[in-house]
Amino acid sequence: MGQRQLFCLGRALLKRRRILVLDEATASIDNATDSILQRTIRTEFADCTVITVAHRVPTVVDCTMVLGMSDGKLVEYDEPMKLINKEGSLFGQLYKEYWFRTANASNYLEG
């Protein structure tokens, strides 16, 4: 799992462009590979603009800015923590739902 993503990331590392666009780069990979990809992106592309299209909350929660869209329209754009704490934020709702489901899944597996 994730071989194509790792190959593409390697190619991006070799080209050393100033802008990196990731479209659902971690959508169908396991958590270990996701962690490797995220760590590599954060360190190797620290001086680049990284545009990430993602549905996984952990993939974007430590980004500088998050842009939220609904029905093809921009609905919010701010720092992740500001959106998480903002009343009625789409990203904030996704964040809370993600961690709620993660906690419930952990409780289910333990119990």
PDB file of N, CA and C in Angstrom:
ATOM      1  N   MET A   1       0.827  -1.191   0.000  1.00  0.00           N
ATOM      2  CA  MET A   1       0.000   0.000   0.000  1.00  0.00           C
ATOM      3  C   MET A   1       0.868   1.250   0.000  1.00  0.00           C
ATOM      4  N   GLY A   2       0.505   2.227  -0.787  1.00  0.00           N
ATOM      5  CA  GLY A   2       1.209   3.494  -0.768  1.00  0.00           C
ATOM      6  C   GLY A   2       2.445   3.563  -1.639  1.00  0.00           C
ATOM      7  N   GLN A   3       2.712   2.517  -2.421  1.00  0.00           N
ATOM      8  CA  GLN A   3       3.916   2.515  -3.253  1.00  0.00           C
ATOM      9  C   GLN A   3       3.874   3.630  -4.288  1.00  0.00           C
ATOM     10  N   ARG A   4       2.728   3.845  -4.902  1.00  0.00           N
ATOM     11  CA  ARG A   4       2.607   4.908  -5.907  1.00  0.00           C
ATOM     12  C   ARG A   4       2.834   6.272  -5.262  1.00  0.00           C
ATOM     13  N   GLN A   5       2.261   6.474  -4.074  1.00  0.00           N
ATOM     14  CA  GLN A   5       2.432   7.747  -3.390  1.00  0.00           C
ATOM     15  C   GLN A   5       3.899   7.990  -3.037  1.00  0.00           C
ATOM     16  N   LEU A   6       4.575   6.951  -2.540  1.00  0.00           N
ATOM     17  CA  LEU A   6       5.989   7.098  -2.189  1.00  0.00           C
ATOM     18  C   LEU A   6       6.837   7.371  -3.424  1.00  0.00           C
ATOM     19  N   PHE A   7       6.526   6.709  -4.531  1.00  0.00           N
ATOM     20  CA  PHE A   7       7.245   6.937  -5.783  1.00  0.00           C
ATOM     21  C   PHE A   7       7.067   8.386  -6.247  1.00  0.00           C
ATOM     22  N   CYS A   8       5.837   8.876  -6.220  1.00  0.00           N
ATOM     23  CA  CYS A   8       5.562  10.259  -6.640  1.00  0.00           C
ATOM     24  C   CYS A   8       6.238  11.265  -5.710  1.00  0.00           C
ATOM     25  N   LEU A   9       6.260  10.975  -4.422  1.00  0.00           N
ATOM     26  CA  LEU A   9       6.935  11.855  -3.474  1.00  0.00           C
ATOM     27  C   LEU A   9       8.433  11.886  -3.765  1.00  0.00           C
ATOM     28  N   GLY A  10       9.011  10.724  -4.067  1.00  0.00           N
ATOM     29  CA  GLY A  10      10.428  10.664  -4.438  1.00  0.00           C
ATOM     30  C   GLY A  10      10.718  11.496  -5.670  1.00  0.00           C
ATOM     31  N   ARG A  11       9.846  11.423  -6.649  1.00  0.00           N
ATOM     32  CA  ARG A  11      10.009  12.215  -7.871  1.00  0.00           C
ATOM     33  C   ARG A  11       9.937  13.711  -7.548  1.00  0.00           C
ATOM     34  N   ALA A  12       9.015  14.095  -6.671  1.00  0.00           N
ATOM     35  CA  ALA A  12       8.899  15.502  -6.274  1.00  0.00           C
ATOM     36  C   ALA A  12      10.150  15.964  -5.528  1.00  0.00           C
ATOM     37  N   LEU A  13      10.717  15.081  -4.709  1.00  0.00           N
ATOM     38  CA  LEU A  13      11.951  15.417  -3.992  1.00  0.00           C
ATOM     39  C   LEU A  13      13.097  15.681  -4.960  1.00  0.00           C
ATOM     40  N   LEU A  14      13.183  14.886  -6.011  1.00  0.00           N
ATOM     41  CA  LEU A  14      14.253  15.048  -6.993  1.00  0.00           C
ATOM     42  C   LEU A  14      14.100  16.328  -7.812  1.00  0.00           C
ATOM     43  N   LYS A  15      12.871  16.713  -8.107  1.00  0.00           N
ATOM     44  CA  LYS A  15      12.637  17.909  -8.936  1.00  0.00           C
ATOM     45  C   LYS A  15      12.813  19.202  -8.153  1.00  0.00           C
ATOM     46  N   ARG A  16      12.563  19.166  -6.852  1.00  0.00           N
ATOM     47  CA  ARG A  16      12.736  20.327  -5.974  1.00  0.00           C
ATOM     48  C   ARG A  16      12.025  21.585  -6.463  1.00  0.00           C
ATOM     49  N   ARG A  17      10.759  21.473  -6.710  1.00  0.00           N
ATOM     50  CA  ARG A  17       9.942  22.620  -7.098  1.00  0.00           C
ATOM     51  C   ARG A  17       9.569  23.420  -5.851  1.00  0.00           C
ATOM     52  N   ARG A  18       9.155  24.661  -6.047  1.00  0.00           N
ATOM     53  CA  ARG A  18       8.766  25.527  -4.929  1.00  0.00           C
ATOM     54  C   ARG A  18       7.316  25.316  -4.506  1.00  0.00           C
ATOM     55  N   ILE A  19       6.523  24.691  -5.385  1.00  0.00           N
ATOM     56  CA  ILE A  19       5.115  24.425  -5.080  1.00  0.00           C
ATOM     57  C   ILE A  19       4.856  22.939  -5.257  1.00  0.00           C
ATOM     58  N   LEU A  20       4.228  22.339  -4.262  1.00  0.00           N
ATOM     59  CA  LEU A  20       3.877  20.921  -4.294  1.00  0.00           C
ATOM     60  C   LEU A  20       2.366  20.807  -4.098  1.00  0.00           C
ATOM     61  N   VAL A  21       1.699  20.130  -5.016  1.00  0.00           N
ATOM     62  CA  VAL A  21       0.252  19.922  -4.911  1.00  0.00           C
ATOM     63  C   VAL A  21      -0.002  18.446  -4.648  1.00  0.00           C
ATOM     64  N   LEU A  22      -0.690  18.153  -3.555  1.00  0.00           N
ATOM     65  CA  LEU A  22      -1.011  16.780  -3.167  1.00  0.00           C
ATOM     66  C   LEU A  22      -2.525  16.613  -3.205  1.00  0.00           C
ATOM     67  N   ASP A  23      -3.004  15.787  -4.100  1.00  0.00           N
ATOM     68  CA  ASP A  23      -4.444  15.561  -4.239  1.00  0.00           C
ATOM     69  C   ASP A  23      -4.789  14.186  -3.683  1.00  0.00           C
ATOM     70  N   GLU A  24      -5.318  14.172  -2.467  1.00  0.00           N
ATOM     71  CA  GLU A  24      -5.683  12.924  -1.786  1.00  0.00           C
ATOM     72  C   GLU A  24      -4.512  11.942  -1.752  1.00  0.00           C
ATOM     73  N   ALA A  25      -3.326  12.455  -1.460  1.00  0.00           N
ATOM     74  CA  ALA A  25      -2.109  11.638  -1.472  1.00  0.00           C
ATOM     75  C   ALA A  25      -2.131  10.526  -0.426  1.00  0.00           C
ATOM     76  N   THR A  26      -2.908  10.703   0.638  1.00  0.00           N
ATOM     77  CA  THR A  26      -2.938   9.697   1.702  1.00  0.00           C
ATOM     78  C   THR A  26      -4.287   9.003   1.813  1.00  0.00           C
ATOM     79  N   ALA A  27      -5.112   9.117   0.790  1.00  0.00           N
ATOM     80  CA  ALA A  27      -6.486   8.602   0.864  1.00  0.00           C
ATOM     81  C   ALA A  27      -6.569   7.089   1.023  1.00  0.00           C
ATOM     82  N   SER A  28      -5.716   6.350   0.366  1.00  0.00           N
ATOM     83  CA  SER A  28      -5.857   4.884   0.388  1.00  0.00           C
ATOM     84  C   SER A  28      -4.606   4.187   0.911  1.00  0.00           C
ATOM     85  N   ILE A  29      -3.974   4.800   1.909  1.00  0.00           N
ATOM     86  CA  ILE A  29      -2.779   4.176   2.477  1.00  0.00           C
ATOM     87  C   ILE A  29      -2.976   3.933   3.965  1.00  0.00           C
ATOM     88  N   ASP A  30      -2.147   3.060   4.492  1.00  0.00           N
ATOM     89  CA  ASP A  30      -2.233   2.732   5.914  1.00  0.00           C
ATOM     90  C   ASP A  30      -1.636   3.867   6.751  1.00  0.00           C
ATOM     91  N   ASN A  31      -1.895   3.834   8.045  1.00  0.00           N
ATOM     92  CA  ASN A  31      -1.456   4.906   8.939  1.00  0.00           C
ATOM     93  C   ASN A  31       0.059   5.036   9.015  1.00  0.00           C
ATOM     94  N   ALA A  32       0.784   3.920   8.955  1.00  0.00           N
ATOM     95  CA  ALA A  32       2.250   3.974   9.030  1.00  0.00           C
ATOM     96  C   ALA A  32       2.830   4.704   7.820  1.00  0.00           C
ATOM     97  N   THR A  33       2.328   4.379   6.631  1.00  0.00           N
ATOM     98  CA  THR A  33       2.805   5.046   5.417  1.00  0.00           C
ATOM     99  C   THR A  33       2.388   6.508   5.420  1.00  0.00           C
ATOM    100  N   ASP A  34       1.185   6.793   5.898  1.00  0.00           N
ATOM    101  CA  ASP A  34       0.717   8.177   6.012  1.00  0.00           C
ATOM    102  C   ASP A  34       1.664   8.975   6.893  1.00  0.00           C
ATOM    103  N   SER A  35       2.072   8.396   7.999  1.00  0.00           N
ATOM    104  CA  SER A  35       2.986   9.068   8.916  1.00  0.00           C
ATOM    105  C   SER A  35       4.328   9.367   8.241  1.00  0.00           C
ATOM    106  N   ILE A  36       4.834   8.408   7.475  1.00  0.00           N
ATOM    107  CA  ILE A  36       6.096   8.604   6.746  1.00  0.00           C
ATOM    108  C   ILE A  36       5.950   9.738   5.736  1.00  0.00           C
ATOM    109  N   LEU A  37       4.859   9.710   4.979  1.00  0.00           N
ATOM    110  CA  LEU A  37       4.621  10.758   3.980  1.00  0.00           C
ATOM    111  C   LEU A  37       4.531  12.133   4.632  1.00  0.00           C
ATOM    112  N   GLN A  38       3.755  12.251   5.690  1.00  0.00           N
ATOM    113  CA  GLN A  38       3.567  13.544   6.347  1.00  0.00           C
ATOM    114  C   GLN A  38       4.876  14.075   6.917  1.00  0.00           C
ATOM    115  N   ARG A  39       5.637  13.206   7.564  1.00  0.00           N
ATOM    116  CA  ARG A  39       6.921  13.612   8.142  1.00  0.00           C
ATOM    117  C   ARG A  39       7.878  14.087   7.045  1.00  0.00           C
ATOM    118  N   THR A  40       7.930  13.347   5.943  1.00  0.00           N
ATOM    119  CA  THR A  40       8.809  13.708   4.830  1.00  0.00           C
ATOM    120  C   THR A  40       8.387  15.034   4.211  1.00  0.00           C
ATOM    121  N   ILE A  41       7.102  15.202   4.003  1.00  0.00           N
ATOM    122  CA  ILE A  41       6.596  16.448   3.417  1.00  0.00           C
ATOM    123  C   ILE A  41       6.923  17.629   4.319  1.00  0.00           C
ATOM    124  N   ARG A  42       6.700  17.494   5.622  1.00  0.00           N
ATOM    125  CA  ARG A  42       6.941  18.594   6.565  1.00  0.00           C
ATOM    126  C   ARG A  42       8.420  18.982   6.617  1.00  0.00           C
ATOM    127  N   THR A  43       9.318  18.010   6.519  1.00  0.00           N
ATOM    128  CA  THR A  43      10.743  18.327   6.626  1.00  0.00           C
ATOM    129  C   THR A  43      11.358  18.724   5.288  1.00  0.00           C
ATOM    130  N   GLU A  44      11.107  17.949   4.260  1.00  0.00           N
ATOM    131  CA  GLU A  44      11.754  18.175   2.961  1.00  0.00           C
ATOM    132  C   GLU A  44      11.154  19.330   2.168  1.00  0.00           C
ATOM    133  N   PHE A  45       9.919  19.683   2.442  1.00  0.00           N
ATOM    134  CA  PHE A  45       9.264  20.768   1.715  1.00  0.00           C
ATOM    135  C   PHE A  45       8.918  21.928   2.644  1.00  0.00           C
ATOM    136  N   ALA A  46       9.693  22.082   3.710  1.00  0.00           N
ATOM    137  CA  ALA A  46       9.425  23.127   4.703  1.00  0.00           C
ATOM    138  C   ALA A  46       9.482  24.531   4.105  1.00  0.00           C
ATOM    139  N   ASP A  47      10.301  24.738   3.085  1.00  0.00           N
ATOM    140  CA  ASP A  47      10.446  26.054   2.464  1.00  0.00           C
ATOM    141  C   ASP A  47       9.605  26.207   1.200  1.00  0.00           C
ATOM    142  N   CYS A  48       8.679  25.296   0.986  1.00  0.00           N
ATOM    143  CA  CYS A  48       7.847  25.308  -0.220  1.00  0.00           C
ATOM    144  C   CYS A  48       6.387  25.570   0.144  1.00  0.00           C
ATOM    145  N   THR A  49       5.635  25.946  -0.856  1.00  0.00           N
ATOM    146  CA  THR A  49       4.186  26.031  -0.704  1.00  0.00           C
ATOM    147  C   THR A  49       3.626  24.649  -0.991  1.00  0.00           C
ATOM    148  N   VAL A  50       2.931  24.074  -0.023  1.00  0.00           N
ATOM    149  CA  VAL A  50       2.335  22.749  -0.189  1.00  0.00           C
ATOM    150  C   VAL A  50       0.818  22.916  -0.149  1.00  0.00           C
ATOM    151  N   ILE A  51       0.174  22.560  -1.240  1.00  0.00           N
ATOM    152  CA  ILE A  51      -1.287  22.601  -1.316  1.00  0.00           C
ATOM    153  C   ILE A  51      -1.770  21.168  -1.199  1.00  0.00           C
ATOM    154  N   THR A  52      -2.530  20.882  -0.151  1.00  0.00           N
ATOM    155  CA  THR A  52      -2.976  19.526   0.127  1.00  0.00           C
ATOM    156  C   THR A  52      -4.493  19.437   0.015  1.00  0.00           C
ATOM    157  N   VAL A  53      -4.962  18.563  -0.856  1.00  0.00           N
ATOM    158  CA  VAL A  53      -6.389  18.253  -0.943  1.00  0.00           C
ATOM    159  C   VAL A  53      -6.571  16.967  -0.156  1.00  0.00           C
ATOM    160  N   ALA A  54      -7.367  17.012   0.914  1.00  0.00           N
ATOM    161  CA  ALA A  54      -7.479  15.833   1.770  1.00  0.00           C
ATOM    162  C   ALA A  54      -8.801  15.817   2.520  1.00  0.00           C
ATOM    163  N   HIS A  55      -9.220  14.612   2.868  1.00  0.00           N
ATOM    164  CA  HIS A  55     -10.386  14.425   3.718  1.00  0.00           C
ATOM    165  C   HIS A  55      -9.980  13.923   5.102  1.00  0.00           C
ATOM    166  N   ARG A  56      -8.768  13.455   5.244  1.00  0.00           N
ATOM    167  CA  ARG A  56      -8.270  12.978   6.533  1.00  0.00           C
ATOM    168  C   ARG A  56      -7.877  14.164   7.399  1.00  0.00           C
ATOM    169  N   VAL A  57      -8.488  14.275   8.549  1.00  0.00           N
ATOM    170  CA  VAL A  57      -8.220  15.392   9.451  1.00  0.00           C
ATOM    171  C   VAL A  57      -6.752  15.441   9.879  1.00  0.00           C
ATOM    172  N   PRO A  58      -6.125  14.336  10.302  1.00  0.00           N
ATOM    173  CA  PRO A  58      -4.724  14.423  10.720  1.00  0.00           C
ATOM    174  C   PRO A  58      -3.780  14.904   9.615  1.00  0.00           C
ATOM    175  N   THR A  59      -4.173  14.712   8.368  1.00  0.00           N
ATOM    176  CA  THR A  59      -3.335  15.138   7.251  1.00  0.00           C
ATOM    177  C   THR A  59      -3.226  16.657   7.179  1.00  0.00           C
ATOM    178  N   VAL A  60      -4.260  17.373   7.572  1.00  0.00           N
ATOM    179  CA  VAL A  60      -4.261  18.826   7.413  1.00  0.00           C
ATOM    180  C   VAL A  60      -4.249  19.615   8.716  1.00  0.00           C
ATOM    181  N   VAL A  61      -4.400  18.951   9.843  1.00  0.00           N
ATOM    182  CA  VAL A  61      -4.543  19.693  11.095  1.00  0.00           C
ATOM    183  C   VAL A  61      -3.280  20.479  11.454  1.00  0.00           C
ATOM    184  N   ASP A  62      -2.120  20.055  10.996  1.00  0.00           N
ATOM    185  CA  ASP A  62      -0.910  20.817  11.310  1.00  0.00           C
ATOM    186  C   ASP A  62      -0.421  21.665  10.140  1.00  0.00           C
ATOM    187  N   CYS A  63      -1.292  21.901   9.171  1.00  0.00           N
ATOM    188  CA  CYS A  63      -0.977  22.824   8.072  1.00  0.00           C
ATOM    189  C   CYS A  63      -1.037  24.259   8.590  1.00  0.00           C
ATOM    190  N   THR A  64      -0.444  25.165   7.852  1.00  0.00           N
ATOM    191  CA  THR A  64      -0.465  26.574   8.231  1.00  0.00           C
ATOM    192  C   THR A  64      -1.866  27.153   8.110  1.00  0.00           C
ATOM    193  N   MET A  65      -2.532  26.834   7.006  1.00  0.00           N
ATOM    194  CA  MET A  65      -3.878  27.338   6.749  1.00  0.00           C
ATOM    195  C   MET A  65      -4.745  26.211   6.203  1.00  0.00           C
ATOM    196  N   VAL A  66      -6.046  26.295   6.481  1.00  0.00           N
ATOM    197  CA  VAL A  66      -7.015  25.328   5.960  1.00  0.00           C
ATOM    198  C   VAL A  66      -8.082  26.107   5.198  1.00  0.00           C
ATOM    199  N   LEU A  67      -8.409  25.604   4.027  1.00  0.00           N
ATOM    200  CA  LEU A  67      -9.472  26.187   3.210  1.00  0.00           C
ATOM    201  C   LEU A  67     -10.594  25.167   3.171  1.00  0.00           C
ATOM    202  N   GLY A  68     -11.772  25.561   3.611  1.00  0.00           N
ATOM    203  CA  GLY A  68     -12.924  24.660   3.619  1.00  0.00           C
ATOM    204  C   GLY A  68     -13.877  25.004   2.491  1.00  0.00           C
ATOM    205  N   MET A  69     -14.335  23.971   1.793  1.00  0.00           N
ATOM    206  CA  MET A  69     -15.269  24.170   0.686  1.00  0.00           C
ATOM    207  C   MET A  69     -16.518  23.339   0.911  1.00  0.00           C
ATOM    208  N   SER A  70     -17.633  23.844   0.415  1.00  0.00           N
ATOM    209  CA  SER A  70     -18.896  23.130   0.454  1.00  0.00           C
ATOM    210  C   SER A  70     -19.656  23.465  -0.820  1.00  0.00           C
ATOM    211  N   ASP A  71     -20.116  22.441  -1.505  1.00  0.00           N
ATOM    212  CA  ASP A  71     -20.834  22.631  -2.772  1.00  0.00           C
ATOM    213  C   ASP A  71     -20.034  23.471  -3.766  1.00  0.00           C
ATOM    214  N   GLY A  72     -18.711  23.268  -3.781  1.00  0.00           N
ATOM    215  CA  GLY A  72     -17.847  23.970  -4.727  1.00  0.00           C
ATOM    216  C   GLY A  72     -17.563  25.416  -4.386  1.00  0.00           C
ATOM    217  N   LYS A  73     -17.964  25.847  -3.197  1.00  0.00           N
ATOM    218  CA  LYS A  73     -17.759  27.236  -2.794  1.00  0.00           C
ATOM    219  C   LYS A  73     -16.873  27.306  -1.552  1.00  0.00           C
ATOM    220  N   LEU A  74     -16.041  28.337  -1.513  1.00  0.00           N
ATOM    221  CA  LEU A  74     -15.205  28.599  -0.354  1.00  0.00           C
ATOM    222  C   LEU A  74     -16.092  29.020   0.810  1.00  0.00           C
ATOM    223  N   VAL A  75     -15.995  28.304   1.931  1.00  0.00           N
ATOM    224  CA  VAL A  75     -16.811  28.666   3.094  1.00  0.00           C
ATOM    225  C   VAL A  75     -15.967  29.145   4.275  1.00  0.00           C
ATOM    226  N   GLU A  76     -14.674  28.782   4.279  1.00  0.00           N
ATOM    227  CA  GLU A  76     -13.811  29.260   5.357  1.00  0.00           C
ATOM    228  C   GLU A  76     -12.345  29.104   4.969  1.00  0.00           C
ATOM    229  N   TYR A  77     -11.521  29.967   5.552  1.00  0.00           N
ATOM    230  CA  TYR A  77     -10.087  29.936   5.297  1.00  0.00           C
ATOM    231  C   TYR A  77      -9.407  30.569   6.493  1.00  0.00           C
ATOM    232  N   ASP A  78      -8.663  29.766   7.245  1.00  0.00           N
ATOM    233  CA  ASP A  78      -7.995  30.284   8.437  1.00  0.00           C
ATOM    234  C   ASP A  78      -7.022  29.227   8.954  1.00  0.00           C
ATOM    235  N   GLU A  79      -6.363  29.552  10.039  1.00  0.00           N
ATOM    236  CA  GLU A  79      -5.477  28.594  10.698  1.00  0.00           C
ATOM    237  C   GLU A  79      -6.323  27.462  11.274  1.00  0.00           C
ATOM    238  N   PRO A  80      -5.818  26.229  11.239  1.00  0.00           N
ATOM    239  CA  PRO A  80      -6.615  25.089  11.707  1.00  0.00           C
ATOM    240  C   PRO A  80      -7.163  25.254  13.125  1.00  0.00           C
ATOM    241  N   MET A  81      -6.338  25.680  14.064  1.00  0.00           N
ATOM    242  CA  MET A  81      -6.811  25.792  15.450  1.00  0.00           C
ATOM    243  C   MET A  81      -7.889  26.867  15.602  1.00  0.00           C
ATOM    244  N   LYS A  82      -7.788  27.927  14.821  1.00  0.00           N
ATOM    245  CA  LYS A  82      -8.830  28.958  14.874  1.00  0.00           C
ATOM    246  C   LYS A  82     -10.145  28.397  14.351  1.00  0.00           C
ATOM    247  N   LEU A  83     -10.069  27.605  13.284  1.00  0.00           N
ATOM    248  CA  LEU A  83     -11.285  26.999  12.740  1.00  0.00           C
ATOM    249  C   LEU A  83     -11.855  25.953  13.692  1.00  0.00           C
ATOM    250  N   ILE A  84     -10.991  25.195  14.346  1.00  0.00           N
ATOM    251  CA  ILE A  84     -11.445  24.180  15.299  1.00  0.00           C
ATOM    252  C   ILE A  84     -12.227  24.831  16.437  1.00  0.00           C
ATOM    253  N   ASN A  85     -11.771  25.993  16.866  1.00  0.00           N
ATOM    254  CA  ASN A  85     -12.407  26.683  17.992  1.00  0.00           C
ATOM    255  C   ASN A  85     -13.531  27.628  17.583  1.00  0.00           C
ATOM    256  N   LYS A  86     -13.731  27.821  16.286  1.00  0.00           N
ATOM    257  CA  LYS A  86     -14.751  28.752  15.799  1.00  0.00           C
ATOM    258  C   LYS A  86     -16.121  28.081  15.762  1.00  0.00           C
ATOM    259  N   GLU A  87     -17.091  28.742  16.345  1.00  0.00           N
ATOM    260  CA  GLU A  87     -18.476  28.259  16.344  1.00  0.00           C
ATOM    261  C   GLU A  87     -18.988  28.120  14.909  1.00  0.00           C
ATOM    262  N   GLY A  88     -19.538  26.963  14.566  1.00  0.00           N
ATOM    263  CA  GLY A  88     -20.129  26.739  13.250  1.00  0.00           C
ATOM    264  C   GLY A  88     -19.146  26.447  12.132  1.00  0.00           C
ATOM    265  N   SER A  89     -17.879  26.273  12.460  1.00  0.00           N
ATOM    266  CA  SER A  89     -16.863  26.003  11.438  1.00  0.00           C
ATOM    267  C   SER A  89     -17.023  24.602  10.856  1.00  0.00           C
ATOM    268  N   LEU A  90     -16.977  24.512   9.545  1.00  0.00           N
ATOM    269  CA  LEU A  90     -17.042  23.218   8.860  1.00  0.00           C
ATOM    270  C   LEU A  90     -15.858  22.338   9.265  1.00  0.00           C
ATOM    271  N   PHE A  91     -14.659  22.917   9.237  1.00  0.00           N
ATOM    272  CA  PHE A  91     -13.473  22.157   9.624  1.00  0.00           C
ATOM    273  C   PHE A  91     -13.541  21.767  11.096  1.00  0.00           C
ATOM    274  N   GLY A  92     -14.016  22.671  11.931  1.00  0.00           N
ATOM    275  CA  GLY A  92     -14.167  22.368  13.352  1.00  0.00           C
ATOM    276  C   GLY A  92     -15.096  21.189  13.579  1.00  0.00           C
ATOM    277  N   GLN A  93     -16.187  21.142  12.823  1.00  0.00           N
ATOM    278  CA  GLN A  93     -17.127  20.020  12.934  1.00  0.00           C
ATOM    279  C   GLN A  93     -16.472  18.714  12.485  1.00  0.00           C
ATOM    280  N   LEU A  94     -15.735  18.763  11.367  1.00  0.00           N
ATOM    281  CA  LEU A  94     -15.035  17.567  10.881  1.00  0.00           C
ATOM    282  C   LEU A  94     -14.017  17.080  11.905  1.00  0.00           C
ATOM    283  N   TYR A  95     -13.279  18.022  12.483  1.00  0.00           N
ATOM    284  CA  TYR A  95     -12.262  17.698  13.479  1.00  0.00           C
ATOM    285  C   TYR A  95     -12.890  17.003  14.686  1.00  0.00           C
ATOM    286  N   LYS A  96     -13.943  17.577  15.224  1.00  0.00           N
ATOM    287  CA  LYS A  96     -14.597  17.002  16.405  1.00  0.00           C
ATOM    288  C   LYS A  96     -15.214  15.641  16.097  1.00  0.00           C
ATOM    289  N   GLU A  97     -15.836  15.513  14.937  1.00  0.00           N
ATOM    290  CA  GLU A  97     -16.429  14.235  14.545  1.00  0.00           C
ATOM    291  C   GLU A  97     -15.356  13.163  14.362  1.00  0.00           C
ATOM    292  N   TYR A  98     -14.242  13.539  13.749  1.00  0.00           N
ATOM    293  CA  TYR A  98     -13.146  12.588  13.541  1.00  0.00           C
ATOM    294  C   TYR A  98     -12.658  12.040  14.880  1.00  0.00           C
ATOM    295  N   TRP A  99     -12.360  12.914  15.832  1.00  0.00           N
ATOM    296  CA  TRP A  99     -11.833  12.459  17.117  1.00  0.00           C
ATOM    297  C   TRP A  99     -12.890  11.735  17.940  1.00  0.00           C
ATOM    298  N   PHE A 100     -14.155  12.106  17.802  1.00  0.00           N
ATOM    299  CA  PHE A 100     -15.240  11.393  18.472  1.00  0.00           C
ATOM    300  C   PHE A 100     -15.307   9.957  17.959  1.00  0.00           C
ATOM    301  N   ARG A 101     -15.266   9.797  16.633  1.00  0.00           N
ATOM    302  CA  ARG A 101     -15.325   8.454  16.039  1.00  0.00           C
ATOM    303  C   ARG A 101     -14.082   7.638  16.377  1.00  0.00           C
ATOM    304  N   THR A 102     -12.929   8.283  16.391  1.00  0.00           N
ATOM    305  CA  THR A 102     -11.686   7.593  16.731  1.00  0.00           C
ATOM    306  C   THR A 102     -11.737   7.089  18.167  1.00  0.00           C
ATOM    307  N   ALA A 103     -12.220   7.935  19.078  1.00  0.00           N
ATOM    308  CA  ALA A 103     -12.334   7.538  20.486  1.00  0.00           C
ATOM    309  C   ALA A 103     -13.327   6.395  20.645  1.00  0.00           C
ATOM    310  N   ASN A 104     -14.461   6.473  19.950  1.00  0.00           N
ATOM    311  CA  ASN A 104     -15.465   5.408  20.034  1.00  0.00           C
ATOM    312  C   ASN A 104     -14.941   4.100  19.459  1.00  0.00           C
ATOM    313  N   ALA A 105     -14.186   4.173  18.382  1.00  0.00           N
ATOM    314  CA  ALA A 105     -13.607   2.962  17.784  1.00  0.00           C
ATOM    315  C   ALA A 105     -12.610   2.330  18.746  1.00  0.00           C
ATOM    316  N   SER A 106     -11.817   3.159  19.425  1.00  0.00           N
ATOM    317  CA  SER A 106     -10.850   2.645  20.396  1.00  0.00           C
ATOM    318  C   SER A 106     -11.559   1.981  21.564  1.00  0.00           C
ATOM    319  N   ASN A 107     -12.625   2.618  22.058  1.00  0.00           N
ATOM    320  CA  ASN A 107     -13.395   2.042  23.163  1.00  0.00           C
ATOM    321  C   ASN A 107     -14.035   0.723  22.754  1.00  0.00           C
ATOM    322  N   TYR A 108     -14.526   0.656  21.527  1.00  0.00           N
ATOM    323  CA  TYR A 108     -15.157  -0.558  21.014  1.00  0.00           C
ATOM    324  C   TYR A 108     -14.136  -1.696  20.936  1.00  0.00           C
ATOM    325  N   LEU A 109     -12.940  -1.384  20.453  1.00  0.00           N
ATOM    326  CA  LEU A 109     -11.902  -2.409  20.310  1.00  0.00           C
ATOM    327  C   LEU A 109     -11.383  -2.883  21.666  1.00  0.00           C
ATOM    328  N   GLU A 110     -11.333  -1.968  22.637  1.00  0.00           N
ATOM    329  CA  GLU A 110     -10.843  -2.321  23.967  1.00  0.00           C
ATOM    330  C   GLU A 110     -11.888  -3.087  24.771  1.00  0.00           C
ATOM    331  N   GLY A 111     -13.153  -2.787  24.531  1.00  0.00           N
ATOM    332  CA  GLY A 111     -14.234  -3.342  25.347  1.00  0.00           C
ATOM    333  C   GLY A 111     -14.750  -4.576  24.783  1.00  0.00           C
TER     334      GLY A 111
END
